[in-house]
mmCIF file of C-alpha atoms in Angstrom:
data_model
loop_
_atom_site.group_PDB
_atom_site.id
_atom_site.type_symbol
_atom_site.label_atom_id
_atom_site.label_comp_id
_atom_site.label_asym_id
_atom_site.label_seq_id
_atom_site.Cartn_x
_atom_site.Cartn_y
_atom_site.Cartn_z
ATOM 1 C CA MET X 5 60.570 -89.128 149.714
ATOM 2 C CA ALA X 6 58.089 -91.836 148.713
ATOM 3 C CA ILE X 7 57.949 -92.587 144.998
ATOM 4 C CA ILE X 8 54.894 -92.829 142.762
ATOM 5 C CA VAL X 9 55.163 -94.211 139.227
ATOM 6 C CA GLN X 10 52.555 -92.791 136.850
ATOM 7 C CA LYS X 11 52.041 -94.313 133.412
ATOM 8 C CA PHE X 12 50.152 -92.436 130.702
ATOM 9 C CA GLY X 13 48.887 -94.362 127.692
ATOM 10 C CA GLY X 14 48.736 -93.174 124.112
ATOM 11 C CA THR X 15 45.277 -91.628 124.395
ATOM 12 C CA SER X 16 46.400 -89.664 127.473
ATOM 13 C CA VAL X 17 49.280 -87.989 125.579
ATOM 14 C CA ALA X 18 47.676 -87.840 122.136
ATOM 15 C CA ASN X 19 48.000 -84.063 121.707
ATOM 16 C CA ALA X 20 49.347 -80.933 123.408
ATOM 17 C CA GLU X 21 46.195 -80.370 125.457
ATOM 18 C CA LYS X 22 46.240 -83.915 126.831
ATOM 19 C CA ILE X 23 49.966 -83.757 127.594
ATOM 20 C CA ARG X 24 49.385 -80.552 129.595
ATOM 21 C CA ARG X 25 46.523 -82.223 131.452
ATOM 22 C CA ALA X 26 48.731 -85.215 132.289
ATOM 23 C CA ALA X 27 51.527 -82.859 133.357
ATOM 24 C CA LYS X 28 49.165 -81.067 135.743
ATOM 25 C CA ARG X 29 48.298 -84.395 137.342
ATOM 26 C CA VAL X 30 51.981 -85.144 137.809
ATOM 27 C CA ILE X 31 52.525 -81.704 139.364
ATOM 28 C CA LYS X 32 49.674 -82.271 141.788
ATOM 29 C CA THR X 33 51.315 -85.520 142.922
ATOM 30 C CA VAL X 34 54.644 -83.724 143.393
ATOM 31 C CA GLU X 35 52.926 -81.006 145.428
ATOM 32 C CA ASN X 36 51.471 -83.741 147.632
ATOM 33 C CA GLY X 37 55.033 -84.619 148.645
ATOM 34 C CA TYR X 38 55.957 -87.483 146.311
ATOM 35 C CA SER X 39 58.853 -88.049 143.955
ATOM 36 C CA VAL X 40 57.346 -88.922 140.598
ATOM 37 C CA VAL X 41 58.580 -91.172 137.794
ATOM 38 C CA VAL X 42 56.432 -90.901 134.667
ATOM 39 C CA VAL X 43 56.233 -93.591 131.985
ATOM 40 C CA ALA X 44 54.735 -92.488 128.669
ATOM 41 C CA SER X 45 53.520 -94.405 125.632
ATOM 42 C CA ALA X 46 53.665 -93.233 122.024
ATOM 43 C CA ARG X 47 51.003 -90.658 121.218
ATOM 44 C CA GLY X 48 47.639 -91.728 119.829
ATOM 45 C CA GLN X 49 47.957 -93.995 116.809
ATOM 46 C CA GLN X 50 51.641 -93.230 116.232
ATOM 47 C CA THR X 51 52.832 -96.824 116.658
ATOM 48 C CA ASP X 52 50.295 -98.008 114.072
ATOM 49 C CA GLU X 53 51.420 -95.234 111.714
ATOM 50 C CA LEU X 54 55.069 -96.247 112.089
ATOM 51 C CA ILE X 55 54.186 -99.879 111.394
ATOM 52 C CA ALA X 56 52.286 -98.799 108.261
ATOM 53 C CA ASP X 57 55.301 -96.760 107.099
ATOM 54 C CA ALA X 58 57.559 -99.777 107.551
ATOM 55 C CA LEU X 59 55.244 -102.173 105.707
ATOM 56 C CA GLU X 60 54.931 -99.747 102.807
ATOM 57 C CA LEU X 61 58.686 -100.073 102.257
ATOM 58 C CA ASN X 62 59.152 -103.699 103.223
ATOM 59 C CA PRO X 63 56.345 -106.262 103.689
ATOM 60 C CA ASN X 64 58.624 -108.303 105.959
ATOM 61 C CA PRO X 65 60.860 -105.775 107.750
ATOM 62 C CA PRO X 66 63.751 -107.012 109.934
ATOM 63 C CA LYS X 67 62.602 -107.175 113.547
ATOM 64 C CA ARG X 68 65.684 -105.361 114.816
ATOM 65 C CA GLU X 69 64.923 -102.393 112.548
ATOM 66 C CA MET X 70 61.268 -102.455 113.585
ATOM 67 C CA ASP X 71 62.347 -102.040 117.209
ATOM 68 C CA GLN X 72 64.668 -99.180 116.237
ATOM 69 C CA LEU X 73 61.736 -97.514 114.480
ATOM 70 C CA LEU X 74 58.941 -98.172 116.959
ATOM 71 C CA SER X 75 60.970 -96.968 119.947
ATOM 72 C CA THR X 76 60.979 -93.456 118.470
ATOM 73 C CA GLY X 77 57.288 -92.994 119.260
ATOM 74 C CA GLU X 78 57.844 -93.153 123.020
ATOM 75 C CA GLN X 79 60.987 -91.018 122.774
ATOM 76 C CA GLN X 80 58.946 -88.223 121.227
ATOM 77 C CA SER X 81 56.289 -88.490 123.940
ATOM 78 C CA VAL X 82 58.720 -88.257 126.869
ATOM 79 C CA SER X 83 60.584 -85.288 125.399
ATOM 80 C CA LEU X 84 57.338 -83.401 124.797
ATOM 81 C CA PHE X 85 56.159 -84.280 128.318
ATOM 82 C CA ALA X 86 59.393 -82.871 129.797
ATOM 83 C CA MET X 87 58.983 -79.707 127.732
ATOM 84 C CA ALA X 88 55.422 -79.262 128.998
ATOM 85 C CA LEU X 89 56.559 -79.591 132.632
ATOM 86 C CA ASP X 90 59.405 -77.132 132.017
ATOM 87 C CA ALA X 91 56.943 -74.581 130.626
ATOM 88 C CA MET X 92 54.906 -74.986 133.829
ATOM 89 C CA GLY X 93 57.953 -74.224 135.952
ATOM 90 C CA TYR X 94 58.974 -77.740 136.974
ATOM 91 C CA ASP X 95 62.382 -79.295 136.393
ATOM 92 C CA ALA X 96 62.040 -82.515 134.400
ATOM 93 C CA ILE X 97 64.250 -84.834 132.396
ATOM 94 C CA SER X 98 63.324 -87.471 129.830
ATOM 95 C CA LEU X 99 65.212 -90.755 129.580
ATOM 96 C CA THR X 100 65.069 -93.615 127.098
ATOM 97 C CA GLY X 101 65.092 -97.295 127.969
ATOM 98 C CA SER X 102 68.787 -97.501 127.111
ATOM 99 C CA GLN X 103 69.605 -94.481 129.306
ATOM 100 C CA ILE X 104 68.144 -96.186 132.383
ATOM 101 C CA ARG X 105 69.809 -99.462 131.405
ATOM 102 C CA MET X 106 66.596 -101.431 131.117
ATOM 103 C CA MET X 107 68.244 -104.671 130.058
ATOM 104 C CA THR X 108 66.237 -107.216 128.094
ATOM 105 C CA ASP X 109 66.805 -110.383 126.141
ATOM 106 C CA SER X 110 67.222 -110.142 122.354
ATOM 107 C CA ALA X 111 63.719 -111.268 121.346
ATOM 108 C CA TYR X 112 62.981 -108.294 119.103
ATOM 109 C CA THR X 113 59.377 -106.978 119.156
ATOM 110 C CA LYS X 114 58.560 -109.011 122.288
ATOM 111 C CA ALA X 115 61.603 -108.744 124.556
ATOM 112 C CA ARG X 116 61.467 -109.626 128.237
ATOM 113 C CA ILE X 117 63.028 -107.480 130.956
ATOM 114 C CA LYS X 118 66.083 -108.947 132.708
ATOM 115 C CA SER X 119 67.180 -106.048 134.950
ATOM 116 C CA ILE X 120 66.884 -102.286 135.529
ATOM 117 C CA ASP X 121 69.619 -99.992 136.858
ATOM 118 C CA THR X 122 67.735 -97.338 138.836
ATOM 119 C CA LYS X 123 70.853 -95.362 139.823
ATOM 120 C CA ARG X 124 70.387 -92.618 137.227
ATOM 121 C CA ILE X 125 66.688 -92.209 138.046
ATOM 122 C CA HIS X 126 67.451 -91.874 141.771
ATOM 123 C CA GLU X 127 70.154 -89.312 141.035
ATOM 124 C CA GLN X 128 67.699 -87.190 139.081
ATOM 125 C CA LEU X 129 64.947 -87.531 141.699
ATOM 126 C CA ASP X 130 67.451 -86.465 144.388
ATOM 127 C CA LYS X 131 68.007 -83.261 142.385
ATOM 128 C CA GLY X 132 64.291 -82.543 142.666
ATOM 129 C CA ARG X 133 63.510 -83.431 139.065
ATOM 130 C CA ILE X 134 60.529 -85.252 137.651
ATOM 131 C CA VAL X 135 61.817 -88.197 135.607
ATOM 132 C CA ILE X 136 59.971 -89.201 132.451
ATOM 133 C CA VAL X 137 60.904 -92.624 131.078
ATOM 134 C CA ALA X 138 60.102 -93.940 127.618
ATOM 135 C CA GLY X 139 57.894 -96.997 127.995
ATOM 136 C CA PHE X 140 57.881 -100.148 125.880
ATOM 137 C CA GLN X 141 61.637 -100.273 125.233
ATOM 138 C CA GLY X 142 64.998 -101.463 126.516
ATOM 139 C CA ILE X 143 68.356 -102.670 125.230
ATOM 140 C CA ASP X 144 69.983 -106.067 124.978
ATOM 141 C CA GLU X 145 73.527 -106.986 126.019
ATOM 142 C CA ASN X 146 74.830 -105.849 122.606
ATOM 143 C CA GLU X 147 73.275 -102.358 122.982
ATOM 144 C CA ASN X 148 70.541 -103.074 120.429
ATOM 145 C CA ILE X 149 67.218 -101.339 121.080
ATOM 146 C CA THR X 150 64.439 -103.802 121.889
ATOM 147 C CA THR X 151 60.716 -103.402 122.456
ATOM 148 C CA LEU X 152 58.458 -105.289 124.856
ATOM 149 C CA GLY X 153 55.469 -105.866 122.588
ATOM 150 C CA ARG X 154 52.178 -104.019 122.356
ATOM 151 C CA GLY X 155 51.071 -102.782 125.768
ATOM 152 C CA GLY X 156 54.669 -102.953 126.945
ATOM 153 C CA SER X 157 54.550 -99.510 128.567
ATOM 154 C CA ASP X 158 52.384 -101.027 131.317
ATOM 155 C CA THR X 159 55.151 -103.559 131.897
ATOM 156 C CA THR X 160 57.791 -100.812 131.957
ATOM 157 C CA ALA X 161 55.820 -98.884 134.586
ATOM 158 C CA VAL X 162 55.196 -101.822 136.924
ATOM 159 C CA ALA X 163 58.773 -103.078 136.516
ATOM 160 C CA LEU X 164 60.105 -99.619 137.442
ATOM 161 C CA ALA X 165 57.770 -99.428 140.432
ATOM 162 C CA ALA X 166 59.073 -102.808 141.586
ATOM 163 C CA ALA X 167 62.732 -101.900 141.052
ATOM 164 C CA MET X 168 62.374 -98.575 142.879
ATOM 165 C CA GLY X 169 60.162 -99.749 145.725
ATOM 166 C CA ALA X 170 57.440 -97.291 144.711
ATOM 167 C CA GLU X 171 54.453 -96.819 146.976
ATOM 168 C CA GLU X 172 52.075 -97.238 144.042
ATOM 169 C CA CYS X 173 52.013 -97.590 140.274
ATOM 170 C CA GLU X 174 49.201 -95.566 138.704
ATOM 171 C CA ILE X 175 48.128 -96.646 135.220
ATOM 172 C CA TYR X 176 46.268 -93.779 133.546
ATOM 173 C CA THR X 177 44.002 -94.645 130.665
ATOM 174 C CA ASP X 178 40.772 -93.431 129.033
ATOM 175 C CA VAL X 179 38.419 -95.426 131.304
ATOM 176 C CA ASP X 180 37.612 -95.039 135.005
ATOM 177 C CA GLY X 181 39.116 -98.386 136.011
ATOM 178 C CA VAL X 182 38.526 -102.107 135.555
ATOM 179 C CA TYR X 183 34.902 -103.046 134.869
ATOM 180 C CA THR X 184 33.061 -106.295 135.458
ATOM 181 C CA THR X 185 33.049 -106.623 131.670
ATOM 182 C CA ASP X 186 33.437 -104.475 128.562
ATOM 183 C CA PRO X 187 30.951 -101.581 129.015
ATOM 184 C CA ARG X 188 30.888 -101.025 125.259
ATOM 185 C CA ILE X 189 29.130 -104.393 124.914
ATOM 186 C CA PHE X 190 27.310 -104.776 128.251
ATOM 187 C CA LYS X 191 26.095 -101.249 128.996
ATOM 188 C CA ASN X 192 25.402 -101.909 132.678
ATOM 189 C CA ALA X 193 28.926 -103.083 133.526
ATOM 190 C CA VAL X 194 30.131 -101.856 136.935
ATOM 191 C CA LYS X 195 33.552 -100.500 137.843
ATOM 192 C CA MET X 196 35.304 -102.633 140.454
ATOM 193 C CA ASP X 197 36.942 -100.961 143.463
ATOM 194 C CA GLN X 198 39.527 -103.725 143.669
ATOM 195 C CA ILE X 199 40.506 -106.934 141.924
ATOM 196 C CA SER X 200 43.102 -109.581 142.750
ATOM 197 C CA TYR X 201 46.239 -110.068 140.655
ATOM 198 C CA ASP X 202 45.039 -113.546 139.682
ATOM 199 C CA GLU X 203 41.642 -112.310 138.513
ATOM 200 C CA MET X 204 43.181 -109.397 136.595
ATOM 201 C CA LEU X 205 45.699 -111.704 134.981
ATOM 202 C CA GLU X 206 42.935 -114.026 133.791
ATOM 203 C CA MET X 207 40.846 -111.098 132.549
ATOM 204 C CA ALA X 208 43.804 -109.495 130.748
ATOM 205 C CA SER X 209 44.778 -112.821 129.184
ATOM 206 C CA PHE X 210 41.224 -113.551 128.033
ATOM 207 C CA GLY X 211 40.192 -110.311 126.391
ATOM 208 C CA ALA X 212 40.146 -107.373 128.842
ATOM 209 C CA GLY X 213 42.325 -104.717 127.217
ATOM 210 C CA VAL X 214 42.735 -102.351 130.157
ATOM 211 C CA MET X 215 45.967 -103.962 131.456
ATOM 212 C CA HIS X 216 48.791 -105.894 129.822
ATOM 213 C CA PRO X 217 49.135 -109.442 131.283
ATOM 214 C CA ARG X 218 52.897 -109.205 131.739
ATOM 215 C CA ALA X 219 52.485 -106.030 133.788
ATOM 216 C CA VAL X 220 50.063 -107.833 136.106
ATOM 217 C CA GLU X 221 52.547 -110.710 136.433
ATOM 218 C CA PHE X 222 55.228 -108.229 137.516
ATOM 219 C CA GLY X 223 52.840 -106.669 140.005
ATOM 220 C CA LYS X 224 52.028 -109.994 141.606
ATOM 221 C CA LYS X 225 55.625 -111.220 141.676
ATOM 222 C CA TYR X 226 57.042 -108.040 143.238
ATOM 223 C CA ASP X 227 54.015 -106.961 145.283
ATOM 224 C CA VAL X 228 53.384 -103.708 143.407
ATOM 225 C CA LYS X 229 50.130 -101.948 144.199
ATOM 226 C CA ILE X 230 48.605 -101.029 140.821
ATOM 227 C CA HIS X 231 45.920 -98.349 140.518
ATOM 228 C CA VAL X 232 44.085 -98.153 137.156
ATOM 229 C CA ARG X 233 42.638 -94.641 136.751
ATOM 230 C CA ASN X 234 41.133 -92.258 134.213
ATOM 231 C CA SER X 235 43.546 -89.532 133.088
ATOM 232 C CA SER X 236 40.716 -87.056 132.462
ATOM 233 C CA ASN X 237 39.121 -86.993 135.939
ATOM 234 C CA GLU X 238 39.924 -87.377 139.639
ATOM 235 C CA THR X 239 37.753 -90.449 140.185
ATOM 236 C CA LYS X 240 39.301 -93.231 142.221
ATOM 237 C CA GLY X 241 39.902 -96.175 139.910
ATOM 238 C CA THR X 242 40.481 -99.877 140.520
ATOM 239 C CA ILE X 243 43.188 -101.224 142.814
ATOM 240 C CA ILE X 244 44.905 -104.429 141.666
ATOM 241 C CA THR X 245 46.285 -106.119 144.737
ATOM 242 C CA HIS X 246 46.680 -109.387 146.601
ATOM 243 C CA GLU X 247 43.588 -111.423 147.258
ATOM 244 C CA VAL X 248 41.714 -110.430 150.410
ATOM 245 C CA PRO X 249 39.186 -112.595 152.289
ATOM 246 C CA GLN X 250 36.060 -110.714 151.183
ATOM 247 C CA MET X 251 36.886 -111.417 147.527
ATOM 248 C CA GLU X 252 35.852 -115.049 148.018
ATOM 249 C CA GLY X 253 32.341 -113.914 148.862
ATOM 250 C CA VAL X 254 31.847 -112.871 145.232
ATOM 251 C CA VAL X 255 31.806 -116.012 143.119
ATOM 252 C CA VAL X 256 32.269 -114.304 139.739
ATOM 253 C CA SER X 257 34.010 -110.938 139.582
ATOM 254 C CA GLY X 258 34.014 -110.357 135.840
ATOM 255 C CA ALA X 259 33.487 -111.686 132.342
ATOM 256 C CA THR X 260 35.439 -111.291 129.107
ATOM 257 C CA ILE X 261 35.299 -112.234 125.462
ATOM 258 C CA GLN X 262 38.014 -112.947 122.928
ATOM 259 C CA LYS X 263 37.130 -112.492 119.290
ATOM 260 C CA ASP X 264 39.262 -113.290 116.246
ATOM 261 C CA MET X 265 40.170 -116.758 117.453
ATOM 262 C CA ALA X 266 40.609 -120.027 115.590
ATOM 263 C CA LYS X 267 40.371 -123.647 116.689
ATOM 264 C CA ILE X 268 42.513 -126.423 115.252
ATOM 265 C CA SER X 269 41.678 -130.073 115.906
ATOM 266 C CA LEU X 270 44.032 -132.949 115.115
ATOM 267 C CA VAL X 271 41.691 -135.893 114.728
ATOM 268 C CA GLY X 272 42.797 -139.476 115.308
ATOM 269 C CA VAL X 273 46.301 -138.905 116.647
ATOM 270 C CA ASP X 274 48.105 -142.004 117.905
ATOM 271 C CA ASN X 275 47.343 -142.258 121.611
ATOM 272 C CA VAL X 276 50.920 -142.784 122.808
ATOM 273 C CA PRO X 277 53.163 -140.905 125.246
ATOM 274 C CA GLY X 278 55.042 -137.979 123.690
ATOM 275 C CA ASN X 279 52.755 -137.114 120.799
ATOM 276 C CA ALA X 280 51.185 -134.106 122.538
ATOM 277 C CA ALA X 281 54.694 -132.878 123.389
ATOM 278 C CA LYS X 282 55.727 -133.180 119.730
ATOM 279 C CA ILE X 283 52.676 -131.228 118.531
ATOM 280 C CA PHE X 284 53.126 -128.324 120.922
ATOM 281 C CA ALA X 285 56.904 -128.234 120.508
ATOM 282 C CA CYS X 286 56.309 -127.749 116.795
ATOM 283 C CA LEU X 287 53.829 -124.941 117.510
ATOM 284 C CA ALA X 288 56.251 -123.325 119.952
ATOM 285 C CA ASN X 289 59.022 -123.389 117.349
ATOM 286 C CA ALA X 290 56.620 -121.599 114.994
ATOM 287 C CA LYS X 291 56.067 -118.924 117.720
ATOM 288 C CA VAL X 292 52.351 -119.790 117.950
ATOM 289 C CA VAL X 293 50.730 -118.844 121.270
ATOM 290 C CA VAL X 294 48.149 -121.432 122.357
ATOM 291 C CA SER X 295 45.441 -120.356 124.802
ATOM 292 C CA ASP X 296 43.374 -123.497 125.466
ATOM 293 C CA ILE X 297 44.074 -127.191 124.908
ATOM 294 C CA VAL X 298 41.676 -130.141 125.023
ATOM 295 C CA GLN X 299 42.781 -133.753 124.488
ATOM 296 C CA THR X 300 40.148 -136.463 124.285
ATOM 297 C CA GLU X 301 40.801 -140.195 124.163
ATOM 298 C CA ILE X 302 38.486 -141.738 121.565
ATOM 299 C CA SER X 303 39.862 -145.276 121.897
ATOM 300 C CA THR X 304 42.835 -147.028 123.437
ATOM 301 C CA GLU X 305 44.709 -146.359 120.187
ATOM 302 C CA LYS X 306 43.527 -142.909 119.141
ATOM 303 C CA ALA X 307 42.913 -139.413 120.585
ATOM 304 C CA ASN X 308 41.778 -135.998 119.369
ATOM 305 C CA VAL X 309 43.872 -132.940 120.245
ATOM 306 C CA SER X 310 42.311 -129.478 119.916
ATOM 307 C CA PHE X 311 43.614 -126.026 120.750
ATOM 308 C CA ILE X 312 42.575 -122.389 120.351
ATOM 309 C CA ILE X 313 44.822 -119.658 118.975
ATOM 310 C CA SER X 314 44.599 -116.083 117.775
ATOM 311 C CA ILE X 315 43.501 -115.819 114.149
ATOM 312 C CA SER X 316 46.733 -113.890 113.496
ATOM 313 C CA ASP X 317 48.707 -117.070 114.259
ATOM 314 C CA LEU X 318 46.578 -119.285 112.021
ATOM 315 C CA THR X 319 48.890 -119.405 108.992
ATOM 316 C CA ALA X 320 51.909 -120.336 111.118
ATOM 317 C CA ALA X 321 49.843 -122.882 113.067
ATOM 318 C CA LYS X 322 48.557 -124.531 109.879
ATOM 319 C CA GLU X 323 52.102 -124.948 108.600
ATOM 320 C CA ALA X 324 53.241 -126.365 111.949
ATOM 321 C CA VAL X 325 50.512 -129.018 112.209
ATOM 322 C CA GLU X 326 51.033 -130.044 108.579
ATOM 323 C CA GLN X 327 54.706 -130.630 109.413
ATOM 324 C CA ILE X 328 53.925 -132.806 112.434
ATOM 325 C CA LYS X 329 50.803 -134.534 111.067
ATOM 326 C CA ASP X 330 52.464 -137.667 109.692
ATOM 327 C CA GLU X 331 54.842 -138.047 112.636
ATOM 328 C CA VAL X 332 51.933 -138.388 115.088
ATOM 329 C CA ASN X 333 49.886 -140.395 112.554
ATOM 330 C CA CYS X 334 47.031 -137.861 112.510
ATOM 331 C CA GLU X 335 44.048 -138.980 110.426
ATOM 332 C CA SER X 336 42.723 -135.490 109.610
ATOM 333 C CA ILE X 337 42.913 -131.830 110.612
ATOM 334 C CA PHE X 338 39.795 -129.761 111.270
ATOM 335 C CA ILE X 339 39.951 -125.947 111.492
ATOM 336 C CA ARG X 340 37.316 -123.457 112.647
ATOM 337 C CA GLU X 341 37.990 -119.810 111.852
ATOM 338 C CA ASP X 342 34.674 -118.522 113.221
ATOM 339 C CA ILE X 343 35.324 -119.188 116.909
ATOM 340 C CA ALA X 344 35.338 -116.851 119.915
ATOM 341 C CA GLU X 345 35.536 -117.348 123.670
ATOM 342 C CA VAL X 346 33.431 -116.089 126.555
ATOM 343 C CA SER X 347 34.883 -116.460 130.050
ATOM 344 C CA VAL X 348 33.762 -115.858 133.634
ATOM 345 C CA ILE X 349 36.425 -115.182 136.260
ATOM 346 C CA GLY X 350 36.472 -115.003 140.043
ATOM 347 C CA VAL X 351 38.572 -116.170 142.984
ATOM 348 C CA GLY X 352 35.305 -117.145 144.691
ATOM 349 C CA MET X 353 35.080 -120.161 142.380
ATOM 350 C CA ARG X 354 37.635 -121.883 144.616
ATOM 351 C CA THR X 355 35.129 -122.144 147.456
ATOM 352 C CA HIS X 356 31.732 -122.201 145.704
ATOM 353 C CA TYR X 357 30.015 -124.760 143.517
ATOM 354 C CA GLY X 358 27.409 -124.338 140.779
ATOM 355 C CA VAL X 359 29.272 -121.790 138.636
ATOM 356 C CA ALA X 360 29.555 -124.063 135.606
ATOM 357 C CA GLU X 361 25.882 -125.042 135.884
ATOM 358 C CA LYS X 362 24.787 -121.405 135.976
ATOM 359 C CA MET X 363 27.016 -120.421 133.062
ATOM 360 C CA PHE X 364 25.961 -123.316 130.843
ATOM 361 C CA GLY X 365 22.317 -122.721 131.749
ATOM 362 C CA ALA X 366 22.574 -119.038 130.793
ATOM 363 C CA LEU X 367 24.077 -119.933 127.418
ATOM 364 C CA ALA X 368 21.466 -122.630 126.809
ATOM 365 C CA ASN X 369 18.633 -120.216 127.589
ATOM 366 C CA ALA X 370 20.153 -117.777 125.089
ATOM 367 C CA GLN X 371 20.214 -120.565 122.452
ATOM 368 C CA ILE X 372 24.008 -120.498 122.219
ATOM 369 C CA ASN X 373 25.800 -123.742 121.453
ATOM 370 C CA ILE X 374 29.093 -124.469 123.229
ATOM 371 C CA ASP X 375 31.893 -125.810 121.049
ATOM 372 C CA SER X 376 34.354 -126.605 123.852
ATOM 373 C CA ILE X 377 34.997 -125.815 127.507
ATOM 374 C CA THR X 378 38.231 -125.126 129.396
ATOM 375 C CA THR X 379 38.778 -124.154 133.004
ATOM 376 C CA SER X 380 41.331 -122.953 135.508
ATOM 377 C CA GLU X 381 40.936 -122.715 139.269
ATOM 378 C CA ILE X 382 39.277 -119.296 138.909
ATOM 379 C CA ARG X 383 38.008 -119.288 135.298
ATOM 380 C CA ILE X 384 35.564 -121.076 133.003
ATOM 381 C CA SER X 385 35.831 -120.421 129.256
ATOM 382 C CA CYS X 386 33.424 -121.545 126.538
ATOM 383 C CA ALA X 387 34.225 -121.462 122.847
ATOM 384 C CA VAL X 388 31.178 -120.332 120.868
ATOM 385 C CA ASP X 389 30.330 -119.132 117.382
ATOM 386 C CA LYS X 390 31.909 -115.727 116.771
ATOM 387 C CA LYS X 391 28.575 -114.277 115.637
ATOM 388 C CA GLN X 392 27.028 -115.115 119.017
ATOM 389 C CA VAL X 393 29.819 -114.136 121.407
ATOM 390 C CA GLU X 394 28.432 -110.720 122.378
ATOM 391 C CA LYS X 395 25.030 -112.280 123.035
ATOM 392 C CA ALA X 396 26.830 -114.917 125.124
ATOM 393 C CA LEU X 397 28.612 -112.239 127.140
ATOM 394 C CA GLU X 398 25.360 -110.473 127.928
ATOM 395 C CA ALA X 399 23.731 -113.746 128.988
ATOM 396 C CA VAL X 400 26.451 -114.621 131.503
ATOM 397 C CA CYS X 401 26.644 -111.037 132.791
ATOM 398 C CA VAL X 402 22.937 -111.091 133.591
ATOM 399 C CA ALA X 403 23.184 -114.554 135.154
ATOM 400 C CA PHE X 404 25.997 -113.509 137.503
ATOM 401 C CA GLU X 405 24.572 -110.023 138.189
ATOM 402 C CA LEU X 406 27.604 -108.195 136.841
ATOM 403 C CA ASP X 407 25.490 -105.060 136.582
ATOM 404 C CA LYS X 408 25.598 -104.738 140.392
ATOM 405 C CA PRO X 409 28.391 -103.640 142.749
ATOM 406 C CA ALA X 410 30.269 -106.503 144.410
ATOM 407 C CA GLN X 411 28.738 -105.921 147.832
ATOM 408 C CA GLU X 412 25.249 -106.396 146.387
ATOM 409 C CA ARG X 413 26.240 -109.622 144.629
ATOM 410 C CA THR X 414 27.964 -111.320 147.546
ATOM 411 C CA LYS X 415 24.893 -113.235 148.685
ATOM 412 C CA HIS X 416 23.501 -113.962 145.280
ATOM 413 C CA ASN X 417 25.947 -114.868 142.520
#
């Protein structure tokens, strides 16, 4: 029998009524002739509540114990889900990450999956059972419980779909799919029928919260068809898949913003080989994630190096650059804590020109100053003042007609 993996997020299993609704959706899939593996997140705000409990007792709790604690949220969800299915007359079994041998490295709170033993899941499916797997968690080689980081249940689901050769991985959430931008900010945002892995990865990495970036990476690497859907209705959602020719006809597919960012500039660094490597090695050792880097030569002897980080990494980043400052002969350090980024994304940028001009023109017309610009093959990002980022998003959405379905934008944006 073909396998479908269905992942239900915290809002989709927040209470008994929602768990029953999710269970009914699973049953419908079973009745359509599929074997179903369910991946469930912790209910509602439970993970946040567990974190608060830990911090009340210890402001700097050991990461191993945090993983032990946080994994209990998903374990409760999968057991309750199995109970709901049993009450509806369907045989189900819940399994933890350790019980399916989801092996990870030992990077507590942000572990990476190394392998999955699907034997036990297949045995249970062969018995006609629905298998419910706890998302977000695994074990390392020493049998310690690990977690995959926030949003890790998406990664669990796509990794399972890849390991089991599933026909599709359905990600159920509280929205109808992936939109051209955040509809809470730009009211006329349009749901996309499909989006490429590359576009979704850029959008997830630069502010779109509907999918976890690592899950999209798994999907692309192992060719998993991902379907983002709303758990409360039957509407077809958004398919994340390989790029298809018609995608290039749409220059810009979506736009995102990232708030709560900071920019650090090392001014007057010695312009010699190896200094950039030293700076970013120091940041890496401090576990600081850097999103955008700009290096500018200001003379044959000196250069400026700037990078953008999450505001949550600012303290660690400050300490890191202070450590390396003298070694690279940096004249001064400049920090902006009021920065945000607006980005436009689309595989059509590879074959069309004028995107940068249109974006910069839209921001200029909206009286928004650009602090810095970074690009990839399918993305342009502008750092702007945090107070103006939502205005910036609206300006670029209007410029690239992101309030229209893709087929209506093909000839225009």
